CSV table of C-alpha atoms in Angstrom, one decimal:
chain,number,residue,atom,x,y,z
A,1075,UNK,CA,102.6,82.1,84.7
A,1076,UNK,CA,99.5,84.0,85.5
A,1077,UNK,CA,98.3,83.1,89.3
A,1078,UNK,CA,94.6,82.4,88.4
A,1079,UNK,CA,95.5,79.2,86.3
A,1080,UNK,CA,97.2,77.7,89.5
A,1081,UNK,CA,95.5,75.1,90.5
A,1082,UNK,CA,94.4,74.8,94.3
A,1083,UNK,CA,91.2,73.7,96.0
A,1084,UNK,CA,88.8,75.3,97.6
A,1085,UNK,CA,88.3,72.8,99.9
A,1086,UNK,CA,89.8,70.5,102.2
A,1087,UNK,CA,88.5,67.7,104.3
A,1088,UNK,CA,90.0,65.8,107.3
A,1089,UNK,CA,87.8,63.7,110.0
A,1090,UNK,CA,87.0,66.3,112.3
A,1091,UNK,CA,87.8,69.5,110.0
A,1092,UNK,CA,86.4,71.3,107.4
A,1093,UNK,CA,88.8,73.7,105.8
A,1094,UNK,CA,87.6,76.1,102.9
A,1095,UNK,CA,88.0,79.5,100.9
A,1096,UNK,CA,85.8,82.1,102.7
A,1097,UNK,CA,82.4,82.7,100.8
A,1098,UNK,CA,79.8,85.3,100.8
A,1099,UNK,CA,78.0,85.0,103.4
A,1100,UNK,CA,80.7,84.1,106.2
A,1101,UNK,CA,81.0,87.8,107.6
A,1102,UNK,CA,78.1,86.3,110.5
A,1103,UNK,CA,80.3,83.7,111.7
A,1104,UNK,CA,83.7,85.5,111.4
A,1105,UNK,CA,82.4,88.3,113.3
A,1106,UNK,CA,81.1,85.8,116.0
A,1107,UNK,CA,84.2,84.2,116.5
A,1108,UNK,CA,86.1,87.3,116.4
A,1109,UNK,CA,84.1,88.6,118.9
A,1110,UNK,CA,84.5,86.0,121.4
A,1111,UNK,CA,87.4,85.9,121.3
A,1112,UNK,CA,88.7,90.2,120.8
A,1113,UNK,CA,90.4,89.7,124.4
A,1114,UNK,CA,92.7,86.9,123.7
A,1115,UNK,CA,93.1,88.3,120.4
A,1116,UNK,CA,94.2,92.1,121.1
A,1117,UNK,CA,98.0,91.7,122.4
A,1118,UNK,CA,99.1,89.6,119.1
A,1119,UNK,CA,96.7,90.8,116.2
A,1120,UNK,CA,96.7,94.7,114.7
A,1121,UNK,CA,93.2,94.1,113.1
A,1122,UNK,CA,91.7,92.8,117.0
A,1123,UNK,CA,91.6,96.2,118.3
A,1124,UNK,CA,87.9,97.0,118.3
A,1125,UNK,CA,85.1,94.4,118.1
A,1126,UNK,CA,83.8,93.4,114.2
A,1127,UNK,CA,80.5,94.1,113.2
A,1128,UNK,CA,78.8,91.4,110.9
A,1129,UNK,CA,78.5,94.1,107.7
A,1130,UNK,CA,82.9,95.0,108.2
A,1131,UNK,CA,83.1,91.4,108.5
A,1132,UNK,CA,81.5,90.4,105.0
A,1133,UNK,CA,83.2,93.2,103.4
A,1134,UNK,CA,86.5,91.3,104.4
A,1135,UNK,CA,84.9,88.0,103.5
A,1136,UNK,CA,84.1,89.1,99.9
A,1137,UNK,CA,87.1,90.2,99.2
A,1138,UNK,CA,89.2,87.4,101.1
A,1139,UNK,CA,87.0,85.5,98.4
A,1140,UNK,CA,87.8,87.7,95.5
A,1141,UNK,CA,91.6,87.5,96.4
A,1142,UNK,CA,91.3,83.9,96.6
A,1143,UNK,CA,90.1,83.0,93.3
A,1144,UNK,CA,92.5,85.5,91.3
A,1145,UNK,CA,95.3,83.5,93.7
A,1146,UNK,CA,96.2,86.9,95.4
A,1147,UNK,CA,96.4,85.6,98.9
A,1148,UNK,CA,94.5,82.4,99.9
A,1149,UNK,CA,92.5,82.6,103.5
A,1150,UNK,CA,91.1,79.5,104.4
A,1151,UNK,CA,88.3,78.8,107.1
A,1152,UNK,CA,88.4,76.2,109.9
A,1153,UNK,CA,85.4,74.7,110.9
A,1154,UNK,CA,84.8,72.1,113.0
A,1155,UNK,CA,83.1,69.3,111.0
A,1156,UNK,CA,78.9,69.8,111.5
A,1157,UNK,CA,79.2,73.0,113.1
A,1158,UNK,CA,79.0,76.2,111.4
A,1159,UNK,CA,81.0,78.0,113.6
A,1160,UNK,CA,84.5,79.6,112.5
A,1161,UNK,CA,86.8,77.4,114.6
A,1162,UNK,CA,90.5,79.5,113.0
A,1163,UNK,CA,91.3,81.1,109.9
A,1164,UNK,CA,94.8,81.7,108.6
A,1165,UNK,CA,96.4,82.8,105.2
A,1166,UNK,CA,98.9,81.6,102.4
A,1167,UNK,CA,100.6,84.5,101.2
């Protein structure tokens, strides 16, 4: 079976979360909560090293979102419900 006719949403909802494929656009808000928090982040992620700038950030956004919809590797975005800050992110590979 080809991976783009699987079926899978691009959204979830839950009371307090909002849970959704990244989208163009989303590089802003990645970078931001990426950046606060690069300290925490350094000893368990390889791609914390440095601090993200909001251009590197879309790049990885568009093709997180690319990837998703050929079913490649699904990223999802956490955001709180009614904020528009990322709250996590994580992947189904």
């Amino acid at each position: 079976m080809n991976p783009i006719m699987i079926d899978f949403p691009d959204e979830f909802y839950t009371e307090r979360l909002v849970i959704r494929m990244p989208k163009p656009g989303d590089g802003k808000v990645v970078s931001e909560a990426v950046n606060a928090s690069i300290e925490d982040l350094k000893p368990w992620m390889k791609w914390a090293q440095a601090m993200h700038t909001e251009y590197d950030s879309e790049v990885g956004i568009r093709e997180a979102h690319v990837r998703f919809l050929r079913r490649e590797n699904l990223r999802l975005l956490v955001f709180l419900e009614g904020f528009r800050a990322v709250y996590s992110f994580f992947e189904l590979t």
